[in-house]
PDB file of C-alpha atoms and ligand atoms in Angstrom:
ATOM      1  CA  UNK A 736       0.000   0.000   0.000  1.00 95.00           C
ATOM      2  CA  UNK A 737       1.150   3.552  -0.765  1.00 97.00           C
ATOM      3  CA  UNK A 738       0.478   5.869   2.168  1.00 97.00           C
ATOM      4  CA  UNK A 739       0.664   9.628   1.683  1.00 97.00           C
ATOM      5  CA  UNK A 740       0.392  12.476   4.158  1.00 97.00           C
ATOM      6  CA  UNK A 741      -1.376  15.498   2.809  1.00 96.00           C
ATOM      7  CA  UNK A 742      -3.254  18.670   3.563  1.00 95.00           C
ATOM      8  CA  UNK A 743      -6.745  19.412   2.328  1.00 92.00           C
ATOM      9  CA  UNK A 744      -8.852  22.454   3.163  1.00 87.00           C
ATOM     10  CA  UNK A 745      -6.644  23.319   6.159  1.00 89.00           C
ATOM     11  CA  UNK A 746      -6.551  19.801   7.618  1.00 92.00           C
ATOM     12  CA  UNK A 747      -3.754  17.233   7.615  1.00 94.00           C
ATOM     13  CA  UNK A 748      -4.532  13.569   6.973  1.00 94.00           C
ATOM     14  CA  UNK A 749      -3.002  10.314   5.837  1.00 96.00           C
ATOM     15  CA  UNK A 750      -4.443   8.516   2.854  1.00 96.00           C
ATOM     16  CA  UNK A 751      -3.946   5.352   0.845  1.00 97.00           C
ATOM     17  CA  UNK A 752      -2.975   6.207  -2.731  1.00 97.00           C
ATOM     18  CA  UNK A 753      -5.065   4.304  -5.288  1.00 96.00           C
ATOM     19  CA  UNK A 754      -4.727   4.142  -9.052  1.00 94.00           C
ATOM     20  CA  UNK A 755      -1.870   3.925 -11.543  1.00 90.00           C
ATOM     21  CA  UNK A 756      -2.005   6.895 -13.891  1.00 90.00           C
ATOM     22  CA  UNK A 757      -0.377  10.004 -12.359  1.00 84.00           C
ATOM     23  CA  UNK A 758      -3.354  12.233 -13.252  1.00 87.00           C
ATOM     24  CA  UNK A 759      -5.945   9.834 -11.902  1.00 92.00           C
ATOM     25  CA  UNK A 760      -4.588   9.017  -8.439  1.00 95.00           C
ATOM     26  CA  UNK A 761      -7.089   9.040  -5.593  1.00 95.00           C
ATOM     27  CA  UNK A 762      -6.484   9.261  -1.841  1.00 95.00           C
ATOM     28  CA  UNK A 763      -8.651   7.115   0.433  1.00 96.00           C
ATOM     29  CA  UNK A 764      -8.503   8.973   3.743  1.00 95.00           C
ATOM     30  CA  UNK A 765      -7.188   6.922   6.667  1.00 95.00           C
ATOM     31  CA  UNK A 766      -8.963   6.924  10.032  1.00 93.00           C
ATOM     32  CA  UNK A 767      -6.327   7.214  12.732  1.00 85.00           C
ATOM     33  CA  UNK A 768      -2.586   7.047  12.156  1.00 86.00           C
ATOM     34  CA  UNK A 769      -0.989   4.522   9.862  1.00 89.00           C
ATOM     35  CA  UNK A 770       1.594   3.187  12.351  1.00 85.00           C
ATOM     36  CA  UNK A 771      -1.123   1.649  14.531  1.00 80.00           C
ATOM     37  CA  UNK A 772      -4.094  -0.370  13.315  1.00 81.00           C
ATOM     38  CA  UNK A 773      -6.034   1.788  10.943  1.00 88.00           C
ATOM     39  CA  UNK A 774      -9.018   1.681   8.654  1.00 92.00           C
ATOM     40  CA  UNK A 775      -9.672   3.288   5.325  1.00 94.00           C
ATOM     41  CA  UNK A 776     -12.603   5.681   5.612  1.00 95.00           C
ATOM     42  CA  UNK A 777     -13.851   5.142   2.061  1.00 95.00           C
ATOM     43  CA  UNK A 778     -13.860   8.929   1.647  1.00 93.00           C
ATOM     44  CA  UNK A 779     -11.862   9.522  -1.508  1.00 94.00           C
ATOM     45  CA  UNK A 780     -10.294  12.677  -2.882  1.00 92.00           C
ATOM     46  CA  UNK A 781      -8.497  13.051  -6.195  1.00 93.00           C
ATOM     47  CA  UNK A 782      -4.827  13.890  -5.774  1.00 92.00           C
ATOM     48  CA  UNK A 783      -4.906  16.297  -8.695  1.00 87.00           C
ATOM     49  CA  UNK A 784      -8.143  18.086  -7.768  1.00 78.00           C
ATOM     50  CA  UNK A 785      -8.401  21.665  -9.026  1.00 75.00           C
ATOM     51  CA  UNK A 786     -11.344  22.556  -6.800  1.00 80.00           C
ATOM     52  CA  UNK A 787     -10.046  24.854  -4.005  1.00 77.00           C
ATOM     53  CA  UNK A 788     -11.973  23.030  -1.240  1.00 80.00           C
ATOM     54  CA  UNK A 789     -10.677  19.612  -2.203  1.00 80.00           C
ATOM     55  CA  UNK A 790      -7.228  20.633  -3.416  1.00 89.00           C
ATOM     56  CA  UNK A 791      -4.633  18.239  -2.096  1.00 93.00           C
ATOM     57  CA  UNK A 792      -1.062  19.151  -1.226  1.00 95.00           C
ATOM     58  CA  UNK A 793       1.280  16.279  -0.501  1.00 96.00           C
ATOM     59  CA  UNK A 794       3.374  16.765   2.669  1.00 98.00           C
ATOM     60  CA  UNK A 795       6.470  14.905   3.842  1.00 98.00           C
ATOM     61  CA  UNK A 796       5.061  11.363   4.244  1.00 98.00           C
ATOM     62  CA  UNK A 797       6.241  11.210   7.864  1.00 97.00           C
ATOM     63  CA  UNK A 798       7.453  13.678  10.492  1.00 95.00           C
ATOM     64  CA  UNK A 799      10.501  11.896  11.882  1.00 98.00           C
ATOM     65  CA  UNK A 800      11.911  12.416  15.344  1.00 97.00           C
ATOM     66  CA  UNK A 801      15.267  11.866  13.643  1.00 98.00           C
ATOM     67  CA  UNK A 802      16.734  11.017  10.269  1.00 98.00           C
ATOM     68  CA  UNK A 803      19.709   8.663  10.564  1.00 98.00           C
ATOM     69  CA  UNK A 804      21.761   8.747   7.374  1.00 98.00           C
ATOM     70  CA  UNK A 805      24.492   6.304   6.437  1.00 97.00           C
ATOM     71  CA  UNK A 806      27.492   7.473   4.411  1.00 93.00           C
ATOM     72  CA  UNK A 807      29.556   5.756   1.721  1.00 92.00           C
ATOM     73  CA  UNK A 808      27.338   2.708   1.383  1.00 95.00           C
ATOM     74  CA  UNK A 809      27.910   2.297  -2.371  1.00 94.00           C
ATOM     75  CA  UNK A 810      31.545   1.562  -3.292  1.00 89.00           C
ATOM     76  CA  UNK A 811      31.544   3.523  -6.537  1.00 90.00           C
ATOM     77  CA  UNK A 812      30.221   6.626  -4.786  1.00 86.00           C
ATOM     78  CA  UNK A 813      32.837   6.385  -2.013  1.00 84.00           C
ATOM     79  CA  UNK A 814      35.538   6.226  -4.701  1.00 88.00           C
ATOM     80  CA  UNK A 815      34.185   9.117  -6.790  1.00 89.00           C
ATOM     81  CA  UNK A 816      34.767  11.427  -3.812  1.00 88.00           C
ATOM     82  CA  UNK A 817      38.192   9.911  -3.114  1.00 88.00           C
ATOM     83  CA  UNK A 818      37.106   8.127   0.062  1.00 86.00           C
ATOM     84  CA  UNK A 819      37.871   4.655   1.361  1.00 85.00           C
ATOM     85  CA  UNK A 820      35.025   2.154   1.460  1.00 84.00           C
ATOM     86  CA  UNK A 821      34.305   1.840   5.198  1.00 82.00           C
ATOM     87  CA  UNK A 822      34.518  -1.595   6.884  1.00 87.00           C
ATOM     88  CA  UNK A 823      31.591  -0.829   9.173  1.00 92.00           C
ATOM     89  CA  UNK A 824      28.510   1.321   8.554  1.00 94.00           C
ATOM     90  CA  UNK A 825      28.820   4.917   9.760  1.00 93.00           C
ATOM     91  CA  UNK A 826      25.913   7.183  10.522  1.00 97.00           C
ATOM     92  CA  UNK A 827      25.216  10.879  10.857  1.00 97.00           C
ATOM     93  CA  UNK A 828      22.037  12.826  11.598  1.00 98.00           C
ATOM     94  CA  UNK A 829      19.843  15.104   9.597  1.00 98.00           C
ATOM     95  CA  UNK A 830      17.546  17.027  11.955  1.00 98.00           C
ATOM     96  CA  UNK A 831      13.742  16.944  11.785  1.00 98.00           C
ATOM     97  CA  UNK A 832      13.846  20.574  10.609  1.00 98.00           C
ATOM     98  CA  UNK A 833      15.710  19.522   7.438  1.00 98.00           C
ATOM     99  CA  UNK A 834      12.723  17.510   6.148  1.00 98.00           C
ATOM    100  CA  UNK A 835      10.592  18.823   3.289  1.00 98.00           C
ATOM    101  CA  UNK A 836       7.998  17.100   1.129  1.00 98.00           C
ATOM    102  CA  UNK A 837       7.390  16.461  -2.556  1.00 98.00           C
ATOM    103  CA  UNK A 838       7.165  19.700  -4.535  1.00 97.00           C
ATOM    104  CA  UNK A 839       8.671  21.762  -1.710  1.00 98.00           C
ATOM    105  CA  UNK A 840      11.616  24.017  -2.478  1.00 98.00           C
ATOM    106  CA  UNK A 841      15.222  23.233  -1.593  1.00 98.00           C
ATOM    107  CA  UNK A 842      16.668  26.504  -0.340  1.00 98.00           C
ATOM    108  CA  UNK A 843      20.273  27.052  -1.449  1.00 98.00           C
ATOM    109  CA  UNK A 844      21.991  28.228   1.735  1.00 97.00           C
ATOM    110  CA  UNK A 845      24.150  31.367   1.758  1.00 96.00           C
ATOM    111  CA  UNK A 846      27.139  29.620   3.384  1.00 97.00           C
ATOM    112  CA  UNK A 847      27.717  27.154   0.510  1.00 98.00           C
ATOM    113  CA  UNK A 848      28.756  27.480  -3.132  1.00 97.00           C
ATOM    114  CA  UNK A 849      28.605  23.749  -3.878  1.00 98.00           C
ATOM    115  CA  UNK A 850      25.270  22.075  -3.212  1.00 98.00           C
ATOM    116  CA  UNK A 851      25.109  18.403  -4.251  1.00 98.00           C
ATOM    117  CA  UNK A 852      22.243  15.945  -4.770  1.00 98.00           C
ATOM    118  CA  UNK A 853      22.325  12.372  -3.366  1.00 98.00           C
ATOM    119  CA  UNK A 854      19.448  10.046  -4.333  1.00 98.00           C
ATOM    120  CA  UNK A 855      18.754   7.516  -1.579  1.00 98.00           C
ATOM    121  CA  UNK A 856      16.314   4.807  -0.590  1.00 98.00           C
ATOM    122  CA  UNK A 857      14.734   5.846   2.733  1.00 98.00           C
ATOM    123  CA  UNK A 858      13.474   3.270   5.228  1.00 98.00           C
ATOM    124  CA  UNK A 859      10.587   4.400   7.448  1.00 98.00           C
ATOM    125  CA  UNK A 860      10.437   2.822  10.906  1.00 98.00           C
ATOM    126  CA  UNK A 861       7.051   1.585  12.088  1.00 96.00           C
ATOM    127  CA  UNK A 862       7.539   0.819  15.757  1.00 96.00           C
ATOM    128  CA  UNK A 863       9.639   1.824  18.728  1.00 97.00           C
ATOM    129  CA  UNK A 864      12.676  -0.429  18.787  1.00 98.00           C
ATOM    130  CA  UNK A 865      16.176  -0.888  20.188  1.00 98.00           C
ATOM    131  CA  UNK A 866      18.814  -3.636  19.828  1.00 98.00           C
ATOM    132  CA  UNK A 867      16.941  -5.175  16.926  1.00 98.00           C
ATOM    133  CA  UNK A 868      18.320  -8.597  15.927  1.00 98.00           C
ATOM    134  CA  UNK A 869      18.811  -9.175  12.198  1.00 97.00           C
ATOM    135  CA  UNK A 870      15.919 -11.596  11.943  1.00 97.00           C
ATOM    136  CA  UNK A 871      13.505  -9.039  13.458  1.00 98.00           C
ATOM    137  CA  UNK A 872      14.486  -6.077  11.273  1.00 98.00           C
ATOM    138  CA  UNK A 873      11.577  -6.582   8.883  1.00 97.00           C
ATOM    139  CA  UNK A 874       9.160  -6.314  11.828  1.00 97.00           C
ATOM    140  CA  UNK A 875      10.238  -2.740  12.638  1.00 97.00           C
ATOM    141  CA  UNK A 876      10.032  -1.420   9.068  1.00 98.00           C
ATOM    142  CA  UNK A 877       6.876   0.414   8.071  1.00 97.00           C
ATOM    143  CA  UNK A 878       7.860   1.006   4.450  1.00 98.00           C
ATOM    144  CA  UNK A 879      10.065   2.818   1.985  1.00 98.00           C
ATOM    145  CA  UNK A 880      10.201   6.206   0.314  1.00 98.00           C
ATOM    146  CA  UNK A 881      12.560   8.309  -1.809  1.00 98.00           C
ATOM    147  CA  UNK A 882      15.033  10.733  -0.263  1.00 98.00           C
ATOM    148  CA  UNK A 883      17.513  13.306  -1.470  1.00 98.00           C
ATOM    149  CA  UNK A 884      20.413  13.781   0.964  1.00 98.00           C
ATOM    150  CA  UNK A 885      21.183  17.354  -0.078  1.00 98.00           C
ATOM    151  CA  UNK A 886      24.758  18.183   0.887  1.00 98.00           C
ATOM    152  CA  UNK A 887      26.804  21.378   0.997  1.00 98.00           C
ATOM    153  CA  UNK A 888      29.898  19.578  -0.310  1.00 97.00           C
ATOM    154  CA  UNK A 889      32.308  22.487   0.251  1.00 98.00           C
ATOM    155  CA  UNK A 890      31.155  22.815   3.864  1.00 98.00           C
ATOM    156  CA  UNK A 891      31.395  19.048   4.337  1.00 97.00           C
ATOM    157  CA  UNK A 892      35.054  19.164   3.260  1.00 96.00           C
ATOM    158  CA  UNK A 893      35.793  22.159   5.504  1.00 97.00           C
ATOM    159  CA  UNK A 894      34.080  21.097   8.721  1.00 97.00           C
ATOM    160  CA  UNK A 895      34.793  17.912  10.684  1.00 95.00           C
ATOM    161  CA  UNK A 896      31.204  17.385  11.769  1.00 96.00           C
ATOM    162  CA  UNK A 897      28.562  17.444   9.048  1.00 97.00           C
ATOM    163  CA  UNK A 898      25.811  19.127  11.070  1.00 98.00           C
ATOM    164  CA  UNK A 899      25.751  22.249   8.888  1.00 98.00           C
ATOM    165  CA  UNK A 900      26.762  20.585   5.602  1.00 98.00           C
ATOM    166  CA  UNK A 901      23.982  17.997   5.733  1.00 98.00           C
ATOM    167  CA  UNK A 902      21.590  19.367   8.337  1.00 98.00           C
ATOM    168  CA  UNK A 903      20.521  22.753   7.071  1.00 98.00           C
ATOM    169  CA  UNK A 904      16.822  23.534   6.573  1.00 98.00           C
ATOM    170  CA  UNK A 905      15.324  21.873   3.453  1.00 98.00           C
ATOM    171  CA  UNK A 906      18.276  19.465   3.036  1.00 98.00           C
ATOM    172  CA  UNK A 907      16.114  16.336   3.394  1.00 98.00           C
ATOM    173  CA  UNK A 908      13.361  16.038   0.763  1.00 98.00           C
ATOM    174  CA  UNK A 909      11.249  12.903   1.390  1.00 98.00           C
ATOM    175  CA  UNK A 910       8.365  11.413  -0.585  1.00 98.00           C
ATOM    176  CA  UNK A 911       6.144  11.272  -2.477  1.00 98.00           C
ATOM    177  CA  UNK A 912       4.622   8.606  -0.170  1.00 98.00           C
ATOM    178  CA  UNK A 913       5.560   5.471   1.758  1.00 98.00           C
ATOM    179  CA  UNK A 914       5.267   2.124  -0.039  1.00 98.00           C
ATOM    180  CA  UNK A 915       4.612  -0.544   2.592  1.00 97.00           C
ATOM    181  CA  UNK A 916       4.706  -3.652   0.361  1.00 96.00           C
ATOM    182  CA  UNK A 917       8.092  -3.729  -1.308  1.00 97.00           C
ATOM    183  CA  UNK A 918      11.151  -5.970  -1.491  1.00 98.00           C
ATOM    184  CA  UNK A 919      13.918  -3.337  -1.281  1.00 98.00           C
ATOM    185  CA  UNK A 920      16.810  -5.655  -2.125  1.00 97.00           C
ATOM    186  CA  UNK A 921      17.266  -4.878  -5.848  1.00 98.00           C
ATOM    187  CA  UNK A 922      15.510  -1.699  -6.976  1.00 98.00           C
ATOM    188  CA  UNK A 923      16.611   0.830  -9.587  1.00 98.00           C
ATOM    189  CA  UNK A 924      17.419   4.180  -8.034  1.00 98.00           C
ATOM    190  CA  UNK A 925      17.718   7.117 -10.350  1.00 98.00           C
ATOM    191  CA  UNK A 926      18.176  10.890 -10.179  1.00 98.00           C
ATOM    192  CA  UNK A 927      17.661  13.522 -12.856  1.00 98.00           C
ATOM    193  CA  UNK A 928      18.386  17.253 -12.902  1.00 98.00           C
ATOM    194  CA  UNK A 929      16.180  19.208 -15.328  1.00 98.00           C
ATOM    195  CA  UNK A 930      15.323  15.888 -16.973  1.00 98.00           C
ATOM    196  CA  UNK A 931      18.930  14.797 -17.565  1.00 98.00           C
ATOM    197  CA  UNK A 932      20.115  11.648 -15.812  1.00 98.00           C
ATOM    198  CA  UNK A 933      22.829  12.139 -13.193  1.00 98.00           C
ATOM    199  CA  UNK A 934      22.645   9.080 -10.938  1.00 97.00           C
ATOM    200  CA  UNK A 935      21.676   5.498 -11.694  1.00 97.00           C
ATOM    201  CA  UNK A 936      22.218   2.531  -9.429  1.00 97.00           C
ATOM    202  CA  UNK A 937      20.594  -0.472  -7.857  1.00 97.00           C
ATOM    203  CA  UNK A 938      19.929  -0.989  -4.169  1.00 97.00           C
ATOM    204  CA  UNK A 939      21.625  -4.399  -4.514  1.00 97.00           C
ATOM    205  CA  UNK A 940      24.924  -2.484  -4.769  1.00 96.00           C
ATOM    206  CA  UNK A 941      24.738  -1.357  -1.138  1.00 97.00           C
ATOM    207  CA  UNK A 942      27.815  -2.436   0.826  1.00 96.00           C
ATOM    208  CA  UNK A 943      25.907  -2.821   4.100  1.00 96.00           C
ATOM    209  CA  UNK A 944      22.356  -4.151   3.804  1.00 97.00           C
ATOM    210  CA  UNK A 945      19.292  -2.520   5.342  1.00 98.00           C
ATOM    211  CA  UNK A 946      19.442  -5.240   8.032  1.00 98.00           C
ATOM    212  CA  UNK A 947      23.081  -4.320   8.803  1.00 97.00           C
ATOM    213  CA  UNK A 948      22.208  -0.620   9.043  1.00 98.00           C
ATOM    214  CA  UNK A 949      19.278  -1.094  11.413  1.00 98.00           C
ATOM    215  CA  UNK A 950      21.208  -3.541  13.620  1.00 98.00           C
ATOM    216  CA  UNK A 951      24.075  -1.020  13.704  1.00 98.00           C
ATOM    217  CA  UNK A 952      22.054   2.042  14.685  1.00 98.00           C
ATOM    218  CA  UNK A 953      19.729   0.303  17.143  1.00 98.00           C
ATOM    219  CA  UNK A 954      22.750  -1.024  19.058  1.00 98.00           C
ATOM    220  CA  UNK A 955      23.164   2.613  20.020  1.00 98.00           C
ATOM    221  CA  UNK A 956      19.735   4.220  20.148  1.00 98.00           C
ATOM    222  CA  UNK A 957      15.986   3.786  20.191  1.00 98.00           C
ATOM    223  CA  UNK A 958      14.160   4.354  16.928  1.00 98.00           C
ATOM    224  CA  UNK A 959      10.623   5.714  17.024  1.00 97.00           C
ATOM    225  CA  UNK A 960       7.702   5.259  14.617  1.00 97.00           C
ATOM    226  CA  UNK A 961       8.241   7.658  11.724  1.00 97.00           C
ATOM    227  CA  UNK A 962      12.027   7.777  12.085  1.00 98.00           C
ATOM    228  CA  UNK A 963      13.827   7.572   8.762  1.00 98.00           C
ATOM    229  CA  UNK A 964      17.005   5.737   7.781  1.00 98.00           C
ATOM    230  CA  UNK A 965      18.852   6.951   4.674  1.00 98.00           C
ATOM    231  CA  UNK A 966      20.787   4.079   3.130  1.00 98.00           C
ATOM    232  CA  UNK A 967      23.474   5.869   1.093  1.00 97.00           C
ATOM    233  CA  UNK A 968      23.721   7.113  -2.466  1.00 97.00           C
ATOM    234  CA  UNK A 969      24.966   5.469  -5.654  1.00 96.00           C
ATOM    235  CA  UNK A 970      27.646   7.105  -7.821  1.00 94.00           C
ATOM    236  CA  UNK A 971      26.966  10.215  -9.871  1.00 95.00           C
ATOM    237  CA  UNK A 972      26.520  12.891  -7.218  1.00 96.00           C
ATOM    238  CA  UNK A 973      26.996  16.393  -8.523  1.00 97.00           C
ATOM    239  CA  UNK A 974      26.102  20.055  -8.274  1.00 98.00           C
ATOM    240  CA  UNK A 975      22.702  21.694  -8.052  1.00 98.00           C
ATOM    241  CA  UNK A 976      22.075  25.283  -9.061  1.00 98.00           C
ATOM    242  CA  UNK A 977      19.318  27.751  -8.242  1.00 98.00           C
ATOM    243  CA  UNK A 978      16.411  27.082 -10.622  1.00 98.00           C
ATOM    244  CA  UNK A 979      17.191  23.375 -11.078  1.00 98.00           C
ATOM    245  CA  UNK A 980      14.470  20.753 -10.801  1.00 98.00           C
ATOM    246  CA  UNK A 981      15.816  17.568  -9.202  1.00 98.00           C
ATOM    247  CA  UNK A 982      13.899  14.272  -9.236  1.00 98.00           C
ATOM    248  CA  UNK A 983      14.619  10.993  -7.427  1.00 98.00           C
ATOM    249  CA  UNK A 984      12.844   7.930  -8.818  1.00 98.00           C
ATOM    250  CA  UNK A 985      12.928   4.531  -7.120  1.00 98.00           C
ATOM    251  CA  UNK A 986      11.415   1.474  -8.755  1.00 98.00           C
ATOM    252  CA  UNK A 987       8.211   0.414  -7.017  1.00 98.00           C
ATOM    253  CA  UNK A 988       7.871   3.669  -5.064  1.00 98.00           C
ATOM    254  CA  UNK A 989       7.570   6.718  -7.326  1.00 97.00           C
ATOM    255  CA  UNK A 990       9.229  10.060  -8.001  1.00 97.00           C
ATOM    256  CA  UNK A 991      10.206  12.810  -5.558  1.00 98.00           C
ATOM    257  CA  UNK A 992      10.614  16.170  -7.327  1.00 98.00           C
ATOM    258  CA  UNK A 993      11.910  19.406  -5.815  1.00 98.00           C
ATOM    259  CA  UNK A 994      13.065  22.738  -7.170  1.00 98.00           C
ATOM    260  CA  UNK A 995      16.112  24.636  -5.943  1.00 98.00           C
ATOM    261  CA  UNK A 996      15.621  28.279  -4.968  1.00 98.00           C
ATOM    262  CA  UNK A 997      17.886  30.831  -3.353  1.00 95.00           C
ATOM    263  CA  UNK A 998      17.237  31.166   0.354  1.00 91.00           C
ATOM    264  CA  UNK A 999      15.519  34.537   0.733  1.00 82.00           C
TER     265      UNK A 999
HETATM  266 MG1   MG B1896      24.059  10.459   1.583  1.00 63.66          MG
END
C-alpha cells in the first residue's frame, strides 16, 4: 500500500494512494494514524483536484523524530569522492527541521557554493525499537520512500562534523509517499536534474544491507515510529544550481521532485 500524508482544506490527513495513472490518483482517507491499526474511511479525494476546497497538497510522508543517514554505502560513490570504502557502517544525523515534502523548495543556503544531490532509498520505521536482531528487522520497518540527501559539499570538506553541511533547513526532501509492500533488495534508483540523468544505481549495490544498518544504529539508540534511515547514495553525485528541478525515482515507489531556490 502507498500511504501519503497530505493537507486538504486546512486539515492534515493520511491517505492510501489508489490508481496507476499520475493524473488519476485518488487518496482514500485513513482513520487514525498509519503506524497503529487503521481503517480506510472510504472517503476519496483526487490527488490532482483543481477545486479549491478539495485541493490536495502532498506533505512529507512522515514527520521523523530523527533522520539517521548512512554514508559511503555504495563503493563507486565512495571512490568518486576519493574516500575509502568503510569496513563498518557509519551514521550521521539530519535534523527533523531539514525535512521537506514532494514539490517543496530546496533553499540554497548562503554559506555554501557547492550544493550536491544524493538520491537515496529511505526506510521508514514503524515501531519503537532498540537492539533489533537481524531476523527481526523486517518487523520494525513500516515502508520505503525516496530521499535526497542534499549536501553542501564544500562545507562538508571544511568542517569535521557534518551538522551544517547535511543538516541545514530543506536538506532532506522525502516522498512522495511510503510504499509498505516492497522488497527493497534490488531496486533501480535514479536521479535527474532538469530531466537529464545524473545518478543510476541499484539498491543491490549497497555495501551494508538494510538489516546491517538497522542492527548497527539500534545497538546505540531507540528508533521511534516515523524515524527515517537513509541508506546511502549510488555514484553520480553532482552540483545543483538555483532554478534546477531535481527528481529521485525509485522502482516500485515513485518520483520525488523538488526545485532549488535561493534562500531569501
Ligand atoms: Mg548520503
